[in-house]
Each structure stands twice: as C-alpha cells, then as structure tokens.
PDB file of C-alpha atoms in Angstrom:
ATOM      1  CA  MET P   1      81.367 127.864  86.166  1.00 46.00           C
ATOM      2  CA  THR P   2      81.113 130.464  88.939  1.00 52.00           C
ATOM      3  CA  GLY P   3      83.374 133.363  87.953  1.00 52.00           C
ATOM      4  CA  THR P   4      86.480 131.200  87.573  1.00 61.00           C
ATOM      5  CA  ALA P   5      88.602 134.308  87.052  1.00 64.00           C
ATOM      6  CA  GLU P   6      87.363 135.667  90.397  1.00 72.00           C
ATOM      7  CA  PHE P   7      88.837 132.622  92.153  1.00 73.00           C
ATOM      8  CA  VAL P   8      92.324 132.857  90.631  1.00 78.00           C
ATOM      9  CA  TYR P   9      93.751 134.782  93.591  1.00 80.00           C
ATOM     10  CA  ALA P  10      92.008 132.502  96.057  1.00 82.00           C
ATOM     11  CA  ARG P  11      93.321 129.432  94.208  1.00 85.00           C
ATOM     12  CA  ILE P  12      96.934 130.518  94.609  1.00 89.00           C
ATOM     13  CA  ARG P  13      96.548 131.189  98.325  1.00 91.00           C
ATOM     14  CA  LEU P  14      94.505 128.045  98.959  1.00 92.00           C
ATOM     15  CA  GLN P  15      96.976 125.787  97.189  1.00 91.00           C
ATOM     16  CA  ALA P  16      99.793 127.120  99.378  1.00 92.00           C
ATOM     17  CA  ASN P  17      97.749 126.483 102.529  1.00 93.00           C
ATOM     18  CA  PHE P  18      96.569 123.075 101.337  1.00 93.00           C
ATOM     19  CA  ALA P  19     100.211 122.021 100.984  1.00 93.00           C
ATOM     20  CA  ARG P  20     100.738 122.817 104.678  1.00 94.00           C
ATOM     21  CA  LEU P  21      98.113 120.360 105.952  1.00 95.00           C
ATOM     22  CA  LEU P  22      99.703 117.428 107.780  1.00 95.00           C
ATOM     23  CA  GLN P  23      99.451 114.163 105.849  1.00 92.00           C
ATOM     24  CA  GLU P  24      98.917 110.666 107.274  1.00 92.00           C
ATOM     25  CA  PRO P  25     102.595 109.636 107.604  1.00 93.00           C
ATOM     26  CA  GLY P  26     103.157 112.684 109.797  1.00 95.00           C
ATOM     27  CA  TRP P  27     100.117 111.863 111.919  1.00 95.00           C
ATOM     28  CA  ASP P  28     101.182 108.237 112.259  1.00 93.00           C
ATOM     29  CA  HIS P  29     104.557 109.324 113.629  1.00 94.00           C
ATOM     30  CA  LEU P  30     103.115 111.892 116.046  1.00 95.00           C
ATOM     31  CA  LEU P  31     100.395 109.699 117.470  1.00 94.00           C
ATOM     32  CA  ARG P  32     102.948 107.188 118.719  1.00 94.00           C
ATOM     33  CA  ILE P  33     104.095 109.836 121.216  1.00 95.00           C
ATOM     34  CA  GLN P  34     102.097 109.654 124.446  1.00 93.00           C
ATOM     35  CA  ASP P  35     103.767 112.345 126.553  1.00 94.00           C
ATOM     36  CA  PHE P  36     102.113 115.765 126.113  1.00 95.00           C
ATOM     37  CA  GLY P  37     105.311 117.815 126.215  1.00 95.00           C
ATOM     38  CA  HIS P  38     107.132 115.532 123.800  1.00 95.00           C
ATOM     39  CA  PHE P  39     104.120 115.491 121.474  1.00 96.00           C
ATOM     40  CA  VAL P  40     104.092 119.294 121.352  1.00 96.00           C
ATOM     41  CA  GLN P  41     107.837 119.440 120.797  1.00 96.00           C
ATOM     42  CA  MET P  42     107.679 117.033 117.871  1.00 96.00           C
ATOM     43  CA  ALA P  43     104.571 118.703 116.407  1.00 97.00           C
ATOM     44  CA  ARG P  44     106.559 121.933 116.126  1.00 96.00           C
ATOM     45  CA  ASP P  45     108.734 120.219 113.539  1.00 95.00           C
ATOM     46  CA  THR P  46     105.728 119.432 111.328  1.00 96.00           C
ATOM     47  CA  CYS P  47     103.088 121.374 109.422  1.00 95.00           C
ATOM     48  CA  LEU P  48     101.247 121.658 112.753  1.00 97.00           C
ATOM     49  CA  ARG P  49     103.798 124.164 114.038  1.00 96.00           C
ATOM     50  CA  PRO P  50     101.465 127.213 113.840  1.00 95.00           C
ATOM     51  CA  TRP P  51      98.893 125.362 115.979  1.00 96.00           C
ATOM     52  CA  VAL P  52     101.287 124.392 118.785  1.00 96.00           C
ATOM     53  CA  LEU P  53     104.082 126.974 118.629  1.00 94.00           C
ATOM     54  CA  HIS P  54     103.055 128.667 121.881  1.00 92.00           C
ATOM     55  CA  PHE P  55     102.277 125.509 123.858  1.00 95.00           C
ATOM     56  CA  ALA P  56     104.599 124.285 126.595  1.00 92.00           C
ATOM     57  CA  PRO P  57     104.677 121.103 128.745  1.00 90.00           C
ATOM     58  CA  HIS P  58     102.586 122.900 131.391  1.00 91.00           C
ATOM     59  CA  THR P  59      99.975 124.356 129.010  1.00 93.00           C
ATOM     60  CA  GLU P  60      96.507 123.807 130.476  1.00 91.00           C
ATOM     61  CA  ALA P  61      93.487 122.400 128.678  1.00 90.00           C
ATOM     62  CA  HIS P  62      91.640 125.737 128.648  1.00 88.00           C
ATOM     63  CA  GLN P  63      94.628 127.384 126.939  1.00 91.00           C
ATOM     64  CA  ILE P  64      94.618 124.662 124.311  1.00 94.00           C
ATOM     65  CA  GLU P  65      90.896 125.173 123.700  1.00 90.00           C
ATOM     66  CA  LEU P  66      91.200 128.933 123.337  1.00 90.00           C
ATOM     67  CA  HIS P  67      94.275 128.920 121.138  1.00 93.00           C
ATOM     68  CA  LEU P  68      92.936 126.343 118.697  1.00 94.00           C
ATOM     69  CA  ARG P  69      89.660 128.215 118.344  1.00 91.00           C
ATOM     70  CA  CYS P  70      91.378 131.549 117.782  1.00 91.00           C
ATOM     71  CA  ARG P  71      93.703 130.169 115.147  1.00 94.00           C
ATOM     72  CA  PHE P  72      90.829 128.444 113.365  1.00 95.00           C
ATOM     73  CA  ARG P  73      88.732 131.606 113.307  1.00 93.00           C
ATOM     74  CA  ASP P  74      91.662 133.688 112.068  1.00 94.00           C
ATOM     75  CA  GLN P  75      92.322 131.292 109.208  1.00 95.00           C
ATOM     76  CA  VAL P  76      88.664 131.165 108.208  1.00 96.00           C
ATOM     77  CA  GLN P  77      88.577 134.967 108.159  1.00 95.00           C
ATOM     78  CA  ALA P  78      91.679 135.034 105.988  1.00 95.00           C
ATOM     79  CA  VAL P  79      90.248 132.538 103.497  1.00 95.00           C
ATOM     80  CA  ALA P  80      86.967 134.457 103.341  1.00 95.00           C
ATOM     81  CA  SER P  81      88.886 137.638 102.484  1.00 95.00           C
ATOM     82  CA  TRP P  82      90.407 135.920  99.438  1.00 93.00           C
ATOM     83  CA  LEU P  83      87.029 134.939  97.988  1.00 92.00           C
ATOM     84  CA  PRO P  84      84.615 136.953  95.831  1.00 91.00           C
ATOM     85  CA  ARG P  85      82.429 139.159  98.011  1.00 93.00           C
ATOM     86  CA  ALA P  86      79.289 137.100  97.369  1.00 93.00           C
ATOM     87  CA  TRP P  87      80.919 134.054  98.974  1.00 94.00           C
ATOM     88  CA  GLN P  88      82.411 135.732 102.015  1.00 95.00           C
ATOM     89  CA  PRO P  89      79.394 135.388 104.374  1.00 95.00           C
ATOM     90  CA  ALA P  90      79.176 131.632 103.771  1.00 95.00           C
ATOM     91  CA  ALA P  91      82.921 131.268 104.291  1.00 95.00           C
ATOM     92  CA  ASN P  92      82.901 133.304 107.503  1.00 95.00           C
ATOM     93  CA  TRP P  93      80.058 131.143 108.808  1.00 93.00           C
ATOM     94  CA  VAL P  94      82.499 128.215 108.919  1.00 94.00           C
ATOM     95  CA  ALA P  95      84.220 129.957 111.853  1.00 92.00           C
ATOM     96  CA  ARG P  96      81.230 128.927 114.027  1.00 88.00           C
ATOM     97  CA  LEU P  97      81.974 125.211 113.686  1.00 89.00           C
ATOM     98  CA  PRO P  98      84.167 124.792 116.805  1.00 86.00           C
ATOM     99  CA  ASP P  99      81.589 126.567 118.972  1.00 84.00           C
ATOM    100  CA  LEU P 100      78.547 124.397 118.335  1.00 84.00           C
ATOM    101  CA  SER P 101      79.197 121.842 121.074  1.00 80.00           C
ATOM    102  CA  ALA P 102      79.840 124.593 123.608  1.00 82.00           C
ATOM    103  CA  MET P 103      76.580 126.271 122.603  1.00 80.00           C
ATOM    104  CA  GLU P 104      74.696 122.992 122.996  1.00 79.00           C
ATOM    105  CA  HIS P 105      76.264 122.572 126.445  1.00 78.00           C
ATOM    106  CA  LEU P 106      75.239 126.071 127.569  1.00 76.00           C
ATOM    107  CA  ARG P 107      71.793 126.014 126.017  1.00 75.00           C
ATOM    108  CA  ALA P 108      71.053 122.815 127.963  1.00 76.00           C
ATOM    109  CA  GLY P 109      71.623 124.764 131.185  1.00 75.00           C
ATOM    110  CA  ASN P 110      74.940 123.135 132.045  1.00 79.00           C
ATOM    111  CA  PRO P 111      77.595 125.150 133.919  1.00 80.00           C
ATOM    112  CA  ALA P 112      80.274 126.790 131.822  1.00 80.00           C
ATOM    113  CA  TYR P 113      83.771 125.390 131.701  1.00 80.00           C
ATOM    114  CA  PRO P 114      86.371 127.880 132.978  1.00 76.00           C
ATOM    115  CA  TRP P 115      87.871 128.541 129.541  1.00 79.00           C
ATOM    116  CA  MET P 116      84.549 129.667 128.062  1.00 82.00           C
ATOM    117  CA  ALA P 117      84.559 133.028 129.867  1.00 80.00           C
ATOM    118  CA  SER P 118      87.767 133.914 128.027  1.00 83.00           C
ATOM    119  CA  ASP P 119      86.391 132.998 124.619  1.00 84.00           C
ATOM    120  CA  ALA P 120      85.463 136.069 122.598  1.00 78.00           C
ATOM    121  CA  VAL P 121      82.492 134.388 120.927  1.00 77.00           C
ATOM    122  CA  LEU P 122      81.029 132.804 124.057  1.00 78.00           C
ATOM    123  CA  ALA P 123      81.758 135.526 126.619  1.00 78.00           C
ATOM    124  CA  GLU P 124      78.735 137.705 125.777  1.00 70.00           C
ATOM    125  CA  TRP P 125      76.396 134.733 126.005  1.00 66.00           C
ATOM    126  CA  LEU P 126      77.846 133.775 129.365  1.00 70.00           C
ATOM    127  CA  ALA P 127      77.671 137.323 130.743  1.00 68.00           C
ATOM    128  CA  ASP P 128      73.959 137.651 130.043  1.00 57.00           C
ATOM    129  CA  SER P 129      71.905 134.948 128.403  1.00 52.00           C
ATOM    130  CA  GLN P 130      69.432 137.629 127.320  1.00 47.00           C
ATOM    131  CA  ALA P 131      72.064 139.885 125.787  1.00 46.00           C
ATOM    132  CA  PRO P 132      71.768 140.346 122.024  1.00 45.00           C
ATOM    133  CA  VAL P 133      74.353 138.526 119.978  1.00 47.00           C
ATOM    134  CA  SER P 134      74.671 138.386 116.214  1.00 50.00           C
ATOM    135  CA  GLY P 135      71.352 137.711 114.523  1.00 52.00           C
ATOM    136  CA  ILE P 136      72.202 134.288 113.147  1.00 51.00           C
ATOM    137  CA  LEU P 137      73.824 133.221 116.417  1.00 54.00           C
ATOM    138  CA  ARG P 138      70.616 134.160 118.244  1.00 56.00           C
ATOM    139  CA  ARG P 139      68.693 131.979 115.799  1.00 55.00           C
ATOM    140  CA  LEU P 140      71.033 129.111 116.537  1.00 56.00           C
ATOM    141  CA  LEU P 141      70.664 129.467 120.289  1.00 56.00           C
ATOM    142  CA  ARG P 142      66.994 130.348 120.629  1.00 55.00           C
ATOM    143  CA  GLU P 143      65.153 128.999 117.622  1.00 54.00           C
ATOM    144  CA  PRO P 144      66.179 125.350 117.366  1.00 51.00           C
ATOM    145  CA  ARG P 145      64.993 123.452 114.350  1.00 51.00           C
ATOM    146  CA  ASP P 146      65.600 119.904 113.167  1.00 47.00           C
ATOM    147  CA  GLY P 147      64.908 118.578 116.639  1.00 52.00           C
ATOM    148  CA  GLY P 148      66.999 121.276 118.275  1.00 61.00           C
ATOM    149  CA  ASN P 149      70.320 119.962 116.940  1.00 75.00           C
ATOM    150  CA  LEU P 150      72.659 122.906 116.429  1.00 79.00           C
ATOM    151  CA  HIS P 151      74.890 120.964 114.069  1.00 82.00           C
ATOM    152  CA  ASP P 152      71.998 120.351 111.685  1.00 83.00           C
ATOM    153  CA  GLN P 153      70.888 123.941 112.023  1.00 84.00           C
ATOM    154  CA  TRP P 154      74.398 125.173 111.284  1.00 87.00           C
ATOM    155  CA  ILE P 155      74.234 123.213 108.017  1.00 88.00           C
ATOM    156  CA  SER P 156      70.882 124.765 107.090  1.00 87.00           C
ATOM    157  CA  LEU P 157      72.003 128.299 107.847  1.00 89.00           C
ATOM    158  CA  TRP P 158      75.270 127.805 105.979  1.00 91.00           C
ATOM    159  CA  GLN P 159      73.391 126.692 102.878  1.00 91.00           C
ATOM    160  CA  ALA P 160      71.058 129.682 103.189  1.00 91.00           C
ATOM    161  CA  GLN P 161      74.079 131.974 102.747  1.00 93.00           C
ATOM    162  CA  TRP P 162      75.219 130.469  99.450  1.00 93.00           C
ATOM    163  CA  PRO P 163      74.784 132.869  96.540  1.00 92.00           C
ATOM    164  CA  GLN P 164      73.410 131.726  93.210  1.00 90.00           C
ATOM    165  CA  MET P 165      75.605 129.320  91.253  1.00 88.00           C
ATOM    166  CA  PRO P 166      75.329 126.897  88.337  1.00 88.00           C
ATOM    167  CA  ALA P 167      73.387 123.731  89.119  1.00 90.00           C
ATOM    168  CA  VAL P 168      76.434 121.501  88.644  1.00 88.00           C
ATOM    169  CA  GLU P 169      78.425 123.464  91.225  1.00 87.00           C
ATOM    170  CA  ARG P 170      75.541 123.388  93.654  1.00 90.00           C
ATOM    171  CA  ARG P 171      75.306 119.588  93.399  1.00 90.00           C
ATOM    172  CA  VAL P 172      78.993 119.233  94.233  1.00 88.00           C
ATOM    173  CA  LEU P 173      78.674 121.604  97.189  1.00 90.00           C
ATOM    174  CA  LEU P 174      75.614 119.737  98.459  1.00 90.00           C
ATOM    175  CA  GLY P 175      77.675 116.550  98.379  1.00 87.00           C
ATOM    176  CA  LEU P 176      80.319 118.206 100.546  1.00 87.00           C
ATOM    177  CA  GLN P 177      77.586 119.396 102.896  1.00 88.00           C
ATOM    178  CA  ALA P 178      76.290 115.848 103.321  1.00 83.00           C
ATOM    179  CA  GLY P 179      79.777 114.623 104.182  1.00 81.00           C
ATOM    180  CA  LEU P 180      80.198 117.321 106.804  1.00 82.00           C
ATOM    181  CA  ARG P 181      76.913 116.371 108.440  1.00 78.00           C
ATOM    182  CA  ASP P 182      78.186 112.827 108.919  1.00 72.00           C
ATOM    183  CA  VAL P 183      81.295 113.850 110.902  1.00 71.00           C
ATOM    184  CA  MET P 184      80.093 116.907 112.812  1.00 71.00           C
ATOM    185  CA  ARG P 185      79.011 115.155 115.996  1.00 59.00           C
ATOM    186  CA  PRO P 186      81.319 116.047 118.915  1.00 52.00           C
ATOM    187  CA  ARG P 187      83.917 113.628 120.254  1.00 50.00           C
ATOM    188  CA  GLY P 188      85.555 114.015 123.640  1.00 48.00           C
ATOM    189  CA  PRO P 189      89.241 113.519 124.409  1.00 43.00           C
ATOM    190  CA  GLN P 190      88.402 110.069 125.816  1.00 45.00           C
ATOM    191  CA  ALA P 191      87.797 108.756 122.286  1.00 44.00           C
ATOM    192  CA  ASP P 192      89.878 105.753 121.295  1.00 43.00           C
ATOM    193  CA  GLU P 193      92.958 107.024 119.508  1.00 47.00           C
ATOM    194  CA  SER P 194      93.069 103.952 117.300  1.00 43.00           C
ATOM    195  CA  HIS P 195      90.006 105.526 115.687  1.00 46.00           C
ATOM    196  CA  ASP P 196      91.080 109.112 116.204  1.00 56.00           C
ATOM    197  CA  ASN P 197      90.220 110.305 112.710  1.00 60.00           C
ATOM    198  CA  PRO P 198      86.439 109.966 112.287  1.00 54.00           C
ATOM    199  CA  GLY P 199      86.633 112.195 109.215  1.00 61.00           C
ATOM    200  CA  ALA P 200      89.058 109.922 107.341  1.00 69.00           C
ATOM    201  CA  GLY P 201      86.543 108.986 104.646  1.00 74.00           C
ATOM    202  CA  LEU P 202      85.457 112.560 104.131  1.00 80.00           C
ATOM    203  CA  GLN P 203      89.082 113.682 104.229  1.00 84.00           C
ATOM    204  CA  ALA P 204      89.976 111.576 101.199  1.00 84.00           C
ATOM    205  CA  ARG P 205      87.006 112.953  99.313  1.00 85.00           C
ATOM    206  CA  LEU P 206      87.864 116.526 100.260  1.00 88.00           C
ATOM    207  CA  HIS P 207      91.361 116.103  98.864  1.00 89.00           C
ATOM    208  CA  GLY P 208      89.851 115.090  95.542  1.00 87.00           C
ATOM    209  CA  LEU P 209      87.313 117.915  95.566  1.00 87.00           C
ATOM    210  CA  PHE P 210      90.027 120.447  96.284  1.00 88.00           C
ATOM    211  CA  ARG P 211      92.252 119.265  93.443  1.00 87.00           C
ATOM    212  CA  TRP P 212      89.446 119.136  90.899  1.00 87.00           C
ATOM    213  CA  HIS P 213      87.596 122.304  91.932  1.00 83.00           C
ATOM    214  CA  THR P 214      90.267 124.689  93.218  1.00 80.00           C
ATOM    215  CA  GLN P 215      88.887 127.618  91.220  1.00 76.00           C
ATOM    216  CA  GLU P 216      85.306 127.046  92.336  1.00 82.00           C
ATOM    217  CA  PRO P 217      83.520 127.627  95.668  1.00 87.00           C
ATOM    218  CA  VAL P 218      83.690 123.950  96.608  1.00 87.00           C
ATOM    219  CA  GLY P 219      87.491 124.147  96.450  1.00 89.00           C
ATOM    220  CA  ALA P 220      87.579 126.840  99.118  1.00 92.00           C
ATOM    221  CA  PHE P 221      85.110 125.001 101.342  1.00 93.00           C
ATOM    222  CA  SER P 222      86.972 121.729 100.857  1.00 92.00           C
ATOM    223  CA  TYR P 223      90.103 123.389 102.192  1.00 94.00           C
ATOM    224  CA  LEU P 224      88.206 124.921 105.140  1.00 95.00           C
ATOM    225  CA  ALA P 225      86.687 121.530 105.955  1.00 93.00           C
ATOM    226  CA  LEU P 226      90.135 119.909 105.864  1.00 94.00           C
ATOM    227  CA  PHE P 227      91.503 122.653 108.101  1.00 95.00           C
ATOM    228  CA  TRP P 228      88.644 122.081 110.552  1.00 93.00           C
ATOM    229  CA  LEU P 229      89.236 118.317 110.552  1.00 92.00           C
ATOM    230  CA  GLU P 230      92.911 118.966 111.259  1.00 94.00           C
ATOM    231  CA  MET P 231      91.974 121.127 114.236  1.00 94.00           C
ATOM    232  CA  VAL P 232      89.533 118.521 115.578  1.00 91.00           C
ATOM    233  CA  ARG P 233      92.111 115.753 115.270  1.00 93.00           C
ATOM    234  CA  LEU P 234      94.891 117.799 116.853  1.00 95.00           C
ATOM    235  CA  ARG P 235      92.619 118.952 119.672  1.00 93.00           C
ATOM    236  CA  GLY P 236      91.703 115.369 120.499  1.00 92.00           C
ATOM    237  CA  ALA P 237      95.334 114.268 120.523  1.00 95.00           C
ATOM    238  CA  LEU P 238      96.411 117.191 122.728  1.00 96.00           C
ATOM    239  CA  LEU P 239      93.584 116.870 125.246  1.00 93.00           C
ATOM    240  CA  ARG P 240      93.973 113.115 125.596  1.00 93.00           C
ATOM    241  CA  ARG P 241      97.601 113.644 126.531  1.00 94.00           C
ATOM    242  CA  ARG P 242      96.822 116.604 128.786  1.00 92.00           C
ATOM    243  CA  LEU P 243      93.673 115.368 130.540  1.00 87.00           C
ATOM    244  CA  LEU P 244      93.385 111.627 130.584  1.00 78.00           C
ATOM    245  CA  PRO P 245      96.122 110.995 133.184  1.00 60.00           C
ATOM    246  CA  ILE P 246      93.969 112.864 135.708  1.00 47.00           C
ATOM    247  CA  GLN P 247      90.590 111.973 134.199  1.00 44.00           C
ATOM    248  CA  ALA P 248      89.557 115.611 133.938  1.00 42.00           C
ATOM    249  CA  PRO P 249      85.974 116.544 132.941  1.00 44.00           C
ATOM    250  CA  ARG P 250      85.266 116.272 129.268  1.00 48.00           C
ATOM    251  CA  ALA P 251      86.111 119.345 127.208  1.00 47.00           C
ATOM    252  CA  LEU P 252      84.015 120.413 124.291  1.00 49.00           C
ATOM    253  CA  ALA P 253      84.757 120.506 120.603  1.00 46.00           C
TER     254      ALA P 253
END
C-alpha cells in the first residue's frame, strides 16, 4: 500500500475531524427548524458550530457564501498539509470545488453576484477577465473540455495530479471519483428540503471508505468529500431560510 507509515500522522488528524461531522440524527433535528436565526442558534450547539459561529439573525446571503467558502478552503489546506508531499497538490485541488458553479456563471457572460467581488479566488477574474490566474484555473476557464462542463474538467484535472500508486489503491480512488461526478451538479437554495441531501448514497459509501482506508490516500479524500457534502448541505439549508421568504435570485454553489 502507498507508504502507510507516511499516513499515520494524517490518520490521527483525519479521524478526529471525521468524528466532528454532523450525523443524520443531528440533521433531522436541525432541518425541522424553519426560522433562520433559530436554525443558526441551534446549529451552534452541534458539530456545525465552526461553520455558523459568526452568523447572526441578520447575516446576509453574501456573507454566508463567503464564510462557507473560506472555511472550506482553510480546512482543505490543513488536510493537505498533513499528507505526504506527493499528495498535497491533489488535496489542495479539492479547494476549487465550491467555485465551479460561480466560474460557469461568469464564463457564460452572466453578471457577477455582489458577494463574488469579495471572494479571494474570484476577485482577480472579475477585475480583469484577461488577467492571468493560476495555470490550472486558466485551463478550467478558457480551455473547456468534455463539452465545456467545468465539473467534468475538474475531475479530469484532479486525477491528473494523482501521483503513482498501487493498482488496487487507484481502483478504489477511481470509484470515489465516479461517485463525486454523480453529485457535483449545482443545486440552488430553492431545492426541495425533503430531498436536501443529494449525496446521501455517496455519503454512506464515503463513511465505509474512510473507515477501511484511513491510512491510504482514499481515506483523506473520503473525508474531504464528506466535508464538502456537509458544506453543500448546510449552505442549502441556510440560504433557503435566508432567501426564500423574499424569493431572492439564486445563489451559486
């Protein structure tokens, strides 16, 4: 297996973070709360506390968008720092996931939402569409493949950053990749909350992958995928409660 000893430190940190993911009973309780302020208050008493600690009853949608993205990127960066150096680029690439829908929106020539100008990743693109951004990001924005779908291209470029590994590990990681592809399409806050967890099937599989492969690359990426799914689910719940009463324009994942 891929340098199992190299993943010992990562395993310890990942297991601690995995234990802090909110489980279904906690979600079931929270999702019964329809008022935004009450939802935030109750979420602070769960494993979601780091996500919502700085939110208040008057927090605006753009502040929600920015905070969730920043926390996600910070956590991805932290996880990448725990991994062997060869795996860090692929792990850091996961930080791009929340930005793909915004990039699709901008690349199609649509006007920017107000919060985008305050986003560190999107600001340079908004300031000057010809300005150079990171090499891979430029490829995403200007050299569409697979029919121009950025989600599919993200998958391809992520796989291109995997280092060499035993064939058995690669097969497991390819299986995770296929599951991600199935749930990566964006969902707006108007989505029916009775089906608010489109990644439920993948989520169950990721739990198993994490437990069986904690000291392998797929364990780290299983955790990152679960963390991303948690962000997507929380974002949807928050924006529905913040925006739907006034039917605000759709925000982006």
